[in-house]
Short mmCIF file of C-alpha atoms and ligand atoms in Angstrom, two decimals:
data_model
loop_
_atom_site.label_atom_id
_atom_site.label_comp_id
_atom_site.label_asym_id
_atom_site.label_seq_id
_atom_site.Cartn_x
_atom_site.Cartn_y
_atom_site.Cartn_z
CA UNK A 1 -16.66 -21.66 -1.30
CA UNK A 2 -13.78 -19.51 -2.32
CA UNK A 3 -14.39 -15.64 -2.43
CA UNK A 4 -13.69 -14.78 -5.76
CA UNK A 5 -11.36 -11.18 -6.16
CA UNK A 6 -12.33 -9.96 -2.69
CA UNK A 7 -9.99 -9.33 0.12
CA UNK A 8 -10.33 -11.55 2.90
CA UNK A 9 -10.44 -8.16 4.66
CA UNK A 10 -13.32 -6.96 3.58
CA UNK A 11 -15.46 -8.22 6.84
CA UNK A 12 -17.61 -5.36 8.02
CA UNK A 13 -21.61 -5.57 6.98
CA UNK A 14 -22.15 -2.26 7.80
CA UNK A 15 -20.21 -0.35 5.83
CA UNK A 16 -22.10 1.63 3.69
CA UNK A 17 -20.55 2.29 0.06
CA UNK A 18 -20.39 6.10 -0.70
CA UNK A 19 -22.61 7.99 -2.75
CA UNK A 20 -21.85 9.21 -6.17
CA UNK A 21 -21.38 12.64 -7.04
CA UNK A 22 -24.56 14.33 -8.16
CA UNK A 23 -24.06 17.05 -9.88
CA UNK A 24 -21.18 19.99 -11.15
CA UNK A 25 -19.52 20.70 -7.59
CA UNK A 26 -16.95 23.22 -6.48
CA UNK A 27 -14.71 23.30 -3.52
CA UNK A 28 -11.10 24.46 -2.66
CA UNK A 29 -9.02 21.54 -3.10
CA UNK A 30 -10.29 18.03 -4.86
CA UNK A 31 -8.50 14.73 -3.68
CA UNK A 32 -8.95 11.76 -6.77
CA UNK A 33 -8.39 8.64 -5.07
CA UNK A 34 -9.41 7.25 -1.67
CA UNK A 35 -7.37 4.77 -0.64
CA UNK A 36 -5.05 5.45 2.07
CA UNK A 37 -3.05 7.84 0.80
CA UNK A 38 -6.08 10.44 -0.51
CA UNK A 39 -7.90 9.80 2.89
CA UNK A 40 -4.56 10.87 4.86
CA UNK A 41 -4.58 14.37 2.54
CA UNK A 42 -8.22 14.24 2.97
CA UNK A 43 -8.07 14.45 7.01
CA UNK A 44 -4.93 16.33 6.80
CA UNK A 45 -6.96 19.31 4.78
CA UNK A 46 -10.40 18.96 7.05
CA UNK A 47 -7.81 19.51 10.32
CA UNK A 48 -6.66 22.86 8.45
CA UNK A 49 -10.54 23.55 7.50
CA UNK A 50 -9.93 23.18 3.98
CA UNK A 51 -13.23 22.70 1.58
CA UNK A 52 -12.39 19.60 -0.02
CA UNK A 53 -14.30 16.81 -2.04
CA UNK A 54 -12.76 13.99 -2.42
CA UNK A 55 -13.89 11.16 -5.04
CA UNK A 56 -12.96 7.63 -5.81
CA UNK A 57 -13.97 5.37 -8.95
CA UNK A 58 -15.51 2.63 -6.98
CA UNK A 59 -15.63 3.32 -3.42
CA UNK A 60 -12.85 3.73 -0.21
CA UNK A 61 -9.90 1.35 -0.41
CA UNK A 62 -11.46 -0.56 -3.60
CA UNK A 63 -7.74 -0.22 -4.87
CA UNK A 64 -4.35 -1.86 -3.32
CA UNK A 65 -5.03 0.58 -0.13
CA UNK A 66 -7.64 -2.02 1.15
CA UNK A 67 -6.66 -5.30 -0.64
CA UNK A 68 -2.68 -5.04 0.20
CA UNK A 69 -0.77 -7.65 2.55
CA UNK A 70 -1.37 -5.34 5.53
CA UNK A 71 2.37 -4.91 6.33
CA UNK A 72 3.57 -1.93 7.84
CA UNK A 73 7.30 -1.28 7.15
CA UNK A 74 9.98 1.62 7.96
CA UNK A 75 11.75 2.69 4.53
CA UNK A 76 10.81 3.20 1.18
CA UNK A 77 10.59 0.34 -1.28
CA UNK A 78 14.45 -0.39 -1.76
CA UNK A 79 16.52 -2.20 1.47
CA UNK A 80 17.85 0.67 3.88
CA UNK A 81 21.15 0.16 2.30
CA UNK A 82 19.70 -0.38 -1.26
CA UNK A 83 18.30 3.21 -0.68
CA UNK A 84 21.48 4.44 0.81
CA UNK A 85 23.23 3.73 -2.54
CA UNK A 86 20.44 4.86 -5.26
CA UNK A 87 19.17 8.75 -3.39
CA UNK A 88 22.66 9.43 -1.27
CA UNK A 89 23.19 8.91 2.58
CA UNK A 90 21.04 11.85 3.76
CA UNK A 91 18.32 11.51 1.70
CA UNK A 92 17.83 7.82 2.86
CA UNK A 93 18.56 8.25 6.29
CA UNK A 94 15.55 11.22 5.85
CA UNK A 95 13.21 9.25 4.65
CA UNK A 96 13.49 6.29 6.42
CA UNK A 97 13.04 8.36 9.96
CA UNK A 98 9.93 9.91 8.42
CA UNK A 99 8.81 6.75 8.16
CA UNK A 100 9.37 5.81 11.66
CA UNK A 101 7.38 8.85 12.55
CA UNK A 102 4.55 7.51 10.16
CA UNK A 103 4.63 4.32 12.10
CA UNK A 104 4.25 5.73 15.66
CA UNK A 105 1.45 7.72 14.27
CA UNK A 106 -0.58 5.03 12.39
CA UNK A 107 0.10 2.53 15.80
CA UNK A 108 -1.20 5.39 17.69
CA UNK A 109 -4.01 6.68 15.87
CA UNK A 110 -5.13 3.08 15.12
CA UNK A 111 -4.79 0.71 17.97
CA UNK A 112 -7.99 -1.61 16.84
CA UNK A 113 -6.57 -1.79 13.28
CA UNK A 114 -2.39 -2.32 13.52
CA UNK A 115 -0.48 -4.46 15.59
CA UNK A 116 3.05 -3.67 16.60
CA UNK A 117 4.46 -7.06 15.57
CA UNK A 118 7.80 -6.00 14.57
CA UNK A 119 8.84 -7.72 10.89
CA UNK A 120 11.10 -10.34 9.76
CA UNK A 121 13.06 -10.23 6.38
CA UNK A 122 14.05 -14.04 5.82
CA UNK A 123 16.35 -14.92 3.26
CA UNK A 124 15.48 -16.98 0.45
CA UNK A 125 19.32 -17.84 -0.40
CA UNK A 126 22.70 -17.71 0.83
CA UNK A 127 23.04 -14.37 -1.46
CA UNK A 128 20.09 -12.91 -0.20
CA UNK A 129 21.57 -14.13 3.53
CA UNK A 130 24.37 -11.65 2.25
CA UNK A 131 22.09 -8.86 1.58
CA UNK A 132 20.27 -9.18 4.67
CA UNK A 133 23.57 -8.53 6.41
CA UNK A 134 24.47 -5.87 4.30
CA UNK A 135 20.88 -4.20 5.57
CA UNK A 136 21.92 -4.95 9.02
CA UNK A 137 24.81 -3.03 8.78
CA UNK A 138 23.30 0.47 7.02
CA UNK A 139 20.75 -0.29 9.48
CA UNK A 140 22.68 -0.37 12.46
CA UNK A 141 25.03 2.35 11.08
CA UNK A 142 22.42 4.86 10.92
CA UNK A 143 20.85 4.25 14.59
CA UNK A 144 18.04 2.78 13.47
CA UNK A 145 16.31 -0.40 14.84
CA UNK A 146 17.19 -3.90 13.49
CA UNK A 147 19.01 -6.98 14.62
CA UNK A 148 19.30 -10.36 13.36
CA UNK A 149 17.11 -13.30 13.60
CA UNK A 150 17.25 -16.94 13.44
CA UNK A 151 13.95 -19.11 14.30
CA UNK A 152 11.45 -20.91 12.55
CA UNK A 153 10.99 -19.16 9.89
CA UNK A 154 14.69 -18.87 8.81
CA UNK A 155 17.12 -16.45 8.96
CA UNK A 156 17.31 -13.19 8.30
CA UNK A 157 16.37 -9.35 9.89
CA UNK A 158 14.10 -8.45 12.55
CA UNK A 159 12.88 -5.36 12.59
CA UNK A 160 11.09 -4.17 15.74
CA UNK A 161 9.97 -0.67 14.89
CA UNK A 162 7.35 -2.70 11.99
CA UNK A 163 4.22 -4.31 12.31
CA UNK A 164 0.77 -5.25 10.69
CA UNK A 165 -2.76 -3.40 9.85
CA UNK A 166 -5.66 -4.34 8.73
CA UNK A 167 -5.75 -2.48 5.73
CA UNK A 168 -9.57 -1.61 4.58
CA UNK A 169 -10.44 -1.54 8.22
CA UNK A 170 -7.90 1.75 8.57
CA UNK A 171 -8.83 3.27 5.33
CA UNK A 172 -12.42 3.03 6.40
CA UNK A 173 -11.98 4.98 9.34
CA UNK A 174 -10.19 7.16 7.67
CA UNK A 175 -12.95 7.66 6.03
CA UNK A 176 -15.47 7.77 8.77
CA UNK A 177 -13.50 10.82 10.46
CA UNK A 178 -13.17 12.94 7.58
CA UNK A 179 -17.20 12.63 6.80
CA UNK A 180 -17.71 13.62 10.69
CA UNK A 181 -15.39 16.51 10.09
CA UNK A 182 -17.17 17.90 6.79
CA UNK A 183 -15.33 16.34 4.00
CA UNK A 184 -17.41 15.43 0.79
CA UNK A 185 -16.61 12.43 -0.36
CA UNK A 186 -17.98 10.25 -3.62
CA UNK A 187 -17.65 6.92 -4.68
CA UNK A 188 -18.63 5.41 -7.98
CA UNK A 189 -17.78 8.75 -9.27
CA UNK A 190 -14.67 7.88 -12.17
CA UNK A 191 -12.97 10.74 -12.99
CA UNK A 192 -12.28 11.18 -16.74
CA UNK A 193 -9.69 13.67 -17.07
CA UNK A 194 -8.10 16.48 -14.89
CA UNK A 195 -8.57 19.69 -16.99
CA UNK A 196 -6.43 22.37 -15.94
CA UNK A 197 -7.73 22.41 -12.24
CA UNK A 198 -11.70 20.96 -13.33
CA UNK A 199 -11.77 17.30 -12.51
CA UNK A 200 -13.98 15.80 -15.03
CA UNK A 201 -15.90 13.14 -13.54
CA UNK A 202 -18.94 10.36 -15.50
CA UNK A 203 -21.48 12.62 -13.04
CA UNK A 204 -20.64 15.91 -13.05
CA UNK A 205 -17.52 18.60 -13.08
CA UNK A 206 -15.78 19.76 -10.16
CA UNK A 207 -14.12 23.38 -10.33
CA UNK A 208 -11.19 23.87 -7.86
CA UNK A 209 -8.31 25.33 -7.02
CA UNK A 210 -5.89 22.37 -6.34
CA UNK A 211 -6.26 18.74 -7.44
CA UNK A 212 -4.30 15.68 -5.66
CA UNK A 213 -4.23 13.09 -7.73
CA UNK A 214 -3.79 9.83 -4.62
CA UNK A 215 -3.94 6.74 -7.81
CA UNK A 216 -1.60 4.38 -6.99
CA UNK A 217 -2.10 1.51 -9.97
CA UNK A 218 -3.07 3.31 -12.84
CA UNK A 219 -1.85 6.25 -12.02
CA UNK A 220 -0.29 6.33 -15.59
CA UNK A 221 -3.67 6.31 -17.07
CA UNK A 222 -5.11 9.08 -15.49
CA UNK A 223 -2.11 11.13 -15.59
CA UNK A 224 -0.18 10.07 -18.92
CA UNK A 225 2.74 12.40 -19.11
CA UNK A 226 3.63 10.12 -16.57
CA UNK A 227 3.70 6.94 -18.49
CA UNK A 228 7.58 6.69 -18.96
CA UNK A 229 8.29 7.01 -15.61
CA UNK A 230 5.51 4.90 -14.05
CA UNK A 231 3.95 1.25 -15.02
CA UNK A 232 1.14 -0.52 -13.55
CA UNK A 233 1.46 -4.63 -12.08
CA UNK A 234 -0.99 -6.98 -10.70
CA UNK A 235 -0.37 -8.14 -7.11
CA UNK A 236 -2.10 -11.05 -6.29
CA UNK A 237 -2.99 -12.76 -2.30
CA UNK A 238 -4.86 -15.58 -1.14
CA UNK A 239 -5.82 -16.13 2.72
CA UNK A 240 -7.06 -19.28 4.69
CA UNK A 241 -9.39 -20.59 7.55
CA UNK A 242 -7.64 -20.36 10.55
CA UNK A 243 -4.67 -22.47 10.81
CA UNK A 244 -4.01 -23.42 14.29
CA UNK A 245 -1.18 -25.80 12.84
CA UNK A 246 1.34 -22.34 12.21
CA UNK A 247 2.26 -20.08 14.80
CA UNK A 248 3.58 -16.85 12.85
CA UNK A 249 4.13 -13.95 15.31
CA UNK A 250 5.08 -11.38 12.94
CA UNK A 251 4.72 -10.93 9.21
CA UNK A 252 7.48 -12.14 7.44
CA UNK A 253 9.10 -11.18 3.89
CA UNK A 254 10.81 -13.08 1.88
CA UNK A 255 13.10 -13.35 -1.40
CA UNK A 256 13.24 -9.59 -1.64
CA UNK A 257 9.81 -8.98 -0.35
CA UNK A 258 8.48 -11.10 -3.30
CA UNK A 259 6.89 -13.27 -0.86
CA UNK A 260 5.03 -11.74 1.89
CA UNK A 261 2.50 -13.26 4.79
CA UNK A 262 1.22 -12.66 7.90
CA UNK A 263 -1.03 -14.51 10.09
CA UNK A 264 -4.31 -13.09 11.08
CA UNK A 265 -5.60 -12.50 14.92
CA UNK A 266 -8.44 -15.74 14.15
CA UNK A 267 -5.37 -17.66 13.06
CA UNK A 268 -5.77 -17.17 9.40
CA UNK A 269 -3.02 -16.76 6.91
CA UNK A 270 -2.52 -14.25 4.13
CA UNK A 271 -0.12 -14.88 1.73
CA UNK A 272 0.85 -12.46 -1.47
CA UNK A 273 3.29 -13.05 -4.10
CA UNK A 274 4.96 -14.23 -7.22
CA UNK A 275 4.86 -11.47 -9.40
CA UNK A 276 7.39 -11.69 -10.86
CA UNK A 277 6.80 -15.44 -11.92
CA UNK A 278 4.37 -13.92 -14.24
CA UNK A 279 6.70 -12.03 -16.19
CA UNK A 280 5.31 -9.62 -18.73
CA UNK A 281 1.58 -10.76 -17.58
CA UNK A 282 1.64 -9.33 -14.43
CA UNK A 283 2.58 -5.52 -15.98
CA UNK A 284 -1.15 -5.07 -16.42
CA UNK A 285 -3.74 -2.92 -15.63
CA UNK A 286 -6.34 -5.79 -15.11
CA UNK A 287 -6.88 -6.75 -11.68
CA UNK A 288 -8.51 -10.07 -11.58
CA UNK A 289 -6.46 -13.50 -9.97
CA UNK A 290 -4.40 -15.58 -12.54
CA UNK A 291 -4.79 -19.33 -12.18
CA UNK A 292 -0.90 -19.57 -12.89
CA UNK A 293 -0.02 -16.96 -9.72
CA UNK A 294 -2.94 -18.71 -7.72
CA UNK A 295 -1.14 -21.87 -8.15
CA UNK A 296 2.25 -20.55 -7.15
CA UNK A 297 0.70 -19.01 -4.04
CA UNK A 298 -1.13 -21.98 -3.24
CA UNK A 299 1.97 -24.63 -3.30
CA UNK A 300 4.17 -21.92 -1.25
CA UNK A 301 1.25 -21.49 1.52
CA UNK A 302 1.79 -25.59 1.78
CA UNK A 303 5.21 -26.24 1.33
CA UNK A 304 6.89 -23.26 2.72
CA UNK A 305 4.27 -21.87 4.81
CA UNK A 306 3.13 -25.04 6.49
CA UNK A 307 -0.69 -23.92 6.67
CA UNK A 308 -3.08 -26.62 6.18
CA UNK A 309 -6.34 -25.44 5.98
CA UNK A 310 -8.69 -24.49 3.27
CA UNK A 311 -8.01 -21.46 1.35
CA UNK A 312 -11.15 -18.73 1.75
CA UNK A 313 -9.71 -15.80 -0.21
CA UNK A 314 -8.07 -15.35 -3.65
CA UNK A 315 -7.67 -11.02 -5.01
CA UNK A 316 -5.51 -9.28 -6.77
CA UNK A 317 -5.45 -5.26 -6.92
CA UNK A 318 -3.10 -2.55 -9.54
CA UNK A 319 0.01 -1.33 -8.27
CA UNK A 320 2.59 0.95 -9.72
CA UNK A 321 6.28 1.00 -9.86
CA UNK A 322 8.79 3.52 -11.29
CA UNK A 323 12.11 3.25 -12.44
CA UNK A 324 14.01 3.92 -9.62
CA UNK A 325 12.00 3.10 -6.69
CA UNK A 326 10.80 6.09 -5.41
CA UNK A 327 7.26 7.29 -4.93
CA UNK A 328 5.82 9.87 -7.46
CA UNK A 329 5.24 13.05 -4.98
CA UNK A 330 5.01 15.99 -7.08
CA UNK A 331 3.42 18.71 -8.98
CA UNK A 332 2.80 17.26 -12.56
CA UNK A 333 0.78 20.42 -14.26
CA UNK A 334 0.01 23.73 -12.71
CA UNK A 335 -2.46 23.28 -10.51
CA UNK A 336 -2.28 18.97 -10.11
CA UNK A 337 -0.15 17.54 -7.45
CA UNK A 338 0.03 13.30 -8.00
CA UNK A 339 1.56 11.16 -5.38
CA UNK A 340 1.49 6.98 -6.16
CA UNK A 341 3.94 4.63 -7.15
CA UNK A 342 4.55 3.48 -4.21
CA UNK A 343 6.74 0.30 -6.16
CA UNK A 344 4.31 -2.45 -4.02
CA UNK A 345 5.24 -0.52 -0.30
CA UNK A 346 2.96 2.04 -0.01
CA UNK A 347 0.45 1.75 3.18
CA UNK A 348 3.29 4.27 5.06
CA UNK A 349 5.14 6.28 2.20
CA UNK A 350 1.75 6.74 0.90
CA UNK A 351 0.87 8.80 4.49
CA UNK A 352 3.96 10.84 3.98
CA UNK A 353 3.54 11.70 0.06
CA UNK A 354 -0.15 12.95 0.92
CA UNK A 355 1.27 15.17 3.78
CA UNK A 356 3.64 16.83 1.39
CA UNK A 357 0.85 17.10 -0.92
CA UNK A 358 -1.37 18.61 1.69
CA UNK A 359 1.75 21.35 2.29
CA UNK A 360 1.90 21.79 -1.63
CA UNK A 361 -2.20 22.21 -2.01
CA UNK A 362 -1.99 24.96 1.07
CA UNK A 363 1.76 26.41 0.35
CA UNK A 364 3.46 25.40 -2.51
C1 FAD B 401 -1.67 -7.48 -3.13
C2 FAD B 401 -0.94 -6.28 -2.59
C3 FAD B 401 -0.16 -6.41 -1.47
C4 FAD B 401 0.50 -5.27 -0.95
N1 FAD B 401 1.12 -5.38 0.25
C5 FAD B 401 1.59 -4.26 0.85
C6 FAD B 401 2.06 -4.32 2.17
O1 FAD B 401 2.01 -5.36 2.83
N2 FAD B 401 2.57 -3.17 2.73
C7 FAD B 401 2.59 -1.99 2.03
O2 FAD B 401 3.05 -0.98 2.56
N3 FAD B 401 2.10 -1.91 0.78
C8 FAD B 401 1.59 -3.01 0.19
N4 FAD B 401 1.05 -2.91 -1.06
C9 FAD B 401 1.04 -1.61 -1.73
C10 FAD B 401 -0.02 -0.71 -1.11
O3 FAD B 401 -1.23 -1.42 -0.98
C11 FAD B 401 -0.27 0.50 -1.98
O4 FAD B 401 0.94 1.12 -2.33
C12 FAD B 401 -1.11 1.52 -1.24
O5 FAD B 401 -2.21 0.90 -0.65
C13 FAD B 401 -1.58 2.58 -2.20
O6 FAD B 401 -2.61 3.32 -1.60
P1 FAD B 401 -3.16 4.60 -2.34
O7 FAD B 401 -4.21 5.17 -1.51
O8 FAD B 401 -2.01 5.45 -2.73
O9 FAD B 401 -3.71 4.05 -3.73
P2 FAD B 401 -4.90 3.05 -4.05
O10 FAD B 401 -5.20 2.15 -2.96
O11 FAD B 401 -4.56 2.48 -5.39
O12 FAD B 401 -6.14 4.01 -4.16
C14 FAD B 401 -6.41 4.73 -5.30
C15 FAD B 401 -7.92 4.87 -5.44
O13 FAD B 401 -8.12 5.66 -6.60
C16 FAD B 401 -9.23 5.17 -7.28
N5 FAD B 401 -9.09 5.56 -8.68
C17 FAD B 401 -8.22 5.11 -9.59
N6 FAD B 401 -8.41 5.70 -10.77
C18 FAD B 401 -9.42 6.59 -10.59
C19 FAD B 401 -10.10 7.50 -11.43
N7 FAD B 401 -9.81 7.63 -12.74
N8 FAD B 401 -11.11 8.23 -10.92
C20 FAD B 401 -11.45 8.13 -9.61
N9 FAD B 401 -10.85 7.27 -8.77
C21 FAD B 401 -9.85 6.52 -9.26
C22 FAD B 401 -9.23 3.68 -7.06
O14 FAD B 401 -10.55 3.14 -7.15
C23 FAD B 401 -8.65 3.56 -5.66
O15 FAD B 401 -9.64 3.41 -4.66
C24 FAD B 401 0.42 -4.02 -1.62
C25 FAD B 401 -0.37 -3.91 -2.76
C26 FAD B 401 -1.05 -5.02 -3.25
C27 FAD B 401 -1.92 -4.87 -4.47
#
C-alpha cells in the first residue's frame, strides 16, 4: 500500500507530537514556525538563555522542513554564477561561504542524520551543459569547490563540499535539544495573526517582545504585506522500496534543479519534481499530491532513474518563492522579524536567515 501525503521520512514510532498551547503565555521572544529554520533560532536563543516559546500549526517539520528532498547544497537558490550576476560579486561570494560554514556545522552537529555525499548537477541539455560550465567557472573563480563530472548519471558538476540529510530526523532533534535546554514549544497551536508583538494563536495569546516569523510556504498568508513579493508552490516527491538495481552515490539535480533524487542508505529512492509541468496549478497553497505530477514523477523514476521497484511514498508540502531569488530575512513590522522563501533551497539558507534573526531579536 502506498502512503498517502506522508514523507517516506517520517519513520520514528516514538516521536511524540507536541502539546498545544494551553493558555495566554508570555515570554521574551516567540518563534512561529518549527521547521528547520525556527528550531535553528529556537536553539540559537536557548544557547544565549533567551525565554522563548516557540509554536507550530501542526507539529515539528509538518511543513517542507521535514518532507523536502533532503539535499544539502552550498549557495542560495540561483547557480553560483546566476547569483554572481543578480546581488553583485561580493554579495554572492558572501553568501555562498556562509553557506559552506552552514554545511560544516550541520555535518558536524548531525553525523546520524547527513551524509557528506558531495552533489552532482547533471545537465538535462546541451544548453544547460553550457550553464553547468558557466557555474564551473564562477565556481572555480571564486576558490570554491567544484569540478566536472562525467559518469552514469550524465554530465555535469560535482560538488564535493554538498551532501544529503534526513530531513525530519534533523528537525526532530532539533527539537529534542531545545526542550532539554528549556524552550517551550507547541504544536497544533495555529497562529491567527501577529498583533503588534501578541501572537494570536486558536488557544491562547502570547505577549512578547520579539516575534520570528520561520513560515516558509505560506508565509504570504500569515504575513500579507508580503504578498507581492512572495508566492506559495506545491512541491511534490515520491520514494520506493529499496532498489538494489541503481547504485546512486550522491544526490543528483537535474534540469535546473527541477528534478532532484537521492538514494536512501536501505537502497530506496526519493525522487521530487516537475513543478513546473503543472503550470499555474502548482502556485497553490494546497499541499496534497496531484495525479498529473505523480505521473510525471513516476515515468522519470523508470525511464530516467532506472529504479524498478514499487513506489512506497507519494507527499507534497508548500514552498515559497520570491521574485528574485533571495530568501525573505528581515524585519517586516516593528517588533516581527520573518525569514522564508527560501525559492525550493532552504534546509541551509534557512539555518543562516534564523541566525540573523536570532542577532536581530537580541540586537537589532
Ligand atoms: C518536496 C520538497 C523538496 C525540497 N527539497 C529540498 C532540498 O532537497 N534541499 C533544500 O535545501 N530544500 C529543499 N526544499 C525546500 C526546504 O524544504 C524548505 O525551504 C525548508 O525546509 C523550509 O524550512 P522552514 O523551517 O523555513 O519552513 P517550513 O518547513 O515550511 O516550516 C514552517 C512551519 O510553520 C508552520 N506554520 C505555518 N503557518 C503557521 C501558522 N499560521 N501558525 C503556526 N505555525 C505555522 C508549519 O506547520 C511548518 O511546520 C524542498 C521543499 C519541498 C516541499
Amino acid at each position: 500500500m502506498i502512503a498517502h501525503n506522508t514523507p517516506v521520512w517520517d519513520d520514528d514510532p516514538a516521536w511524540v507530537p507536541l502539546a498545544p498551547l494551553d493558555g495566554d503565555a508570555h515570554c521574551d521572544i516567540c518563534v512561529i514556525g518549527l521547521g528547520g529554520s525556527g528550531l535553528v533560532a529556537v536553539r540559537d536563543l536557548r544557547a544565549h538563555s533567551v525565554d522563548v516559546i516557540g509554536v507550530d500549526a501542526v507539529d515539528v517539520g509538518a511543513g517542507a522542513a521535514g518532507r523536502n528532498g533532503g539535499l544539502l547544497l552550498a549557495g542560495l537558490a540561483d547557480f553560483h554564477h546566476d547569483a554572481v550576476r543578480a546581488l553583485g560579486h561580493d554579495a554572492a561570494v558572501s553568501s555562498y561561504r556562509r553557506t559552506l560554514a552552514e554545511l560544516d556545522a550541520i555535518f558536524a552537529e548531525f553525523p546520524d542524520c547527513t551524509r557528506r555525499t558531495g552533489s552532482l548537477r547533471i545537465a538535462a541539455s546541451d544548453a544547460e551543459r553550457a550553464d553547468c560550465r558557466a557555474q564551473l567557472a564562477q565556481l572555480q573563480a571564486d576558490g570554491f569547490p567544484a569540478e566536472w563530472y562525467r559518469g552514469a548519471e550524465g554530465e555535469g558538476l560535482l560538488i564535493p563540499s554538498d551532501g544529503v540529510t534526513q530531513p525530519l530526523r534533523r528537525v526532530r532533534a532539533l527539537a529534542r535539544a531545545a526542550l532539554a535546554e528549556g524552550a517551550r514549544l507547541h504544536g497544533s497551536t495555529p497562529v491567527r495573526e501577529v498583533h503588534g508583538t501578541s501572537v494570536v494563536t486558536a488557544h491562547g495569546t502570547i505577549r512578547c517582545r520579539r516575534v520570528i516569523v520561520a513560515v516558509d510556504g505560506r508565509l504570504e498568508a500569515l504575513l500579507p504585506e508580503l504578498a507581492p513579493r512572495v508566492r506559495t508552490a506545491r512541491l511534490q516527491m515520491l520514494a520506493t522500496a529499496p532498489s538494489p538495481e541503481c547504485r546512486i552515490p550522491r544526490p543528483v539535480y537535474w534540469r535546473d534543479g527541477f528534478e532532484y533524487w537521492q538514494q536512501l542508505p536501505d537502497g530506496s529512492i526519493a525522487l521530487g519534481g516537475f513543478r513546473d509541468s503543472g503550470m499555474e496549478h502548482e502556485w497553490t497553497h494546497d499541499d496534497t499530491p496531484s495525479v498529473s505530477i505523480q505521473q510525471r514523477l513516476e515515468t522519470f523514476l523508470r525511464e530516467k532513474v532506472g529504479a524498478r521497484s514499487a513506489i512506497t511514498h507519494r507527499w507534497a508540502a508548500s514552498v515559497a518563492y520570491t521574485l528574485t531569488g533571495a530568501p525573505i530575512s528581515e524585519q517586516v513590522r516593528d517588533g516581527v522579524f520573518a525569514i522564508g522563501a527560501y525559492s525550493g533551497t532552504g534546509n541551509v539558507v534557512g539555518a543562516l536567515c534564523a541566525h540573523d534573526a536570532v542577532t536581530w531579536a537580541q540586537h537589532g
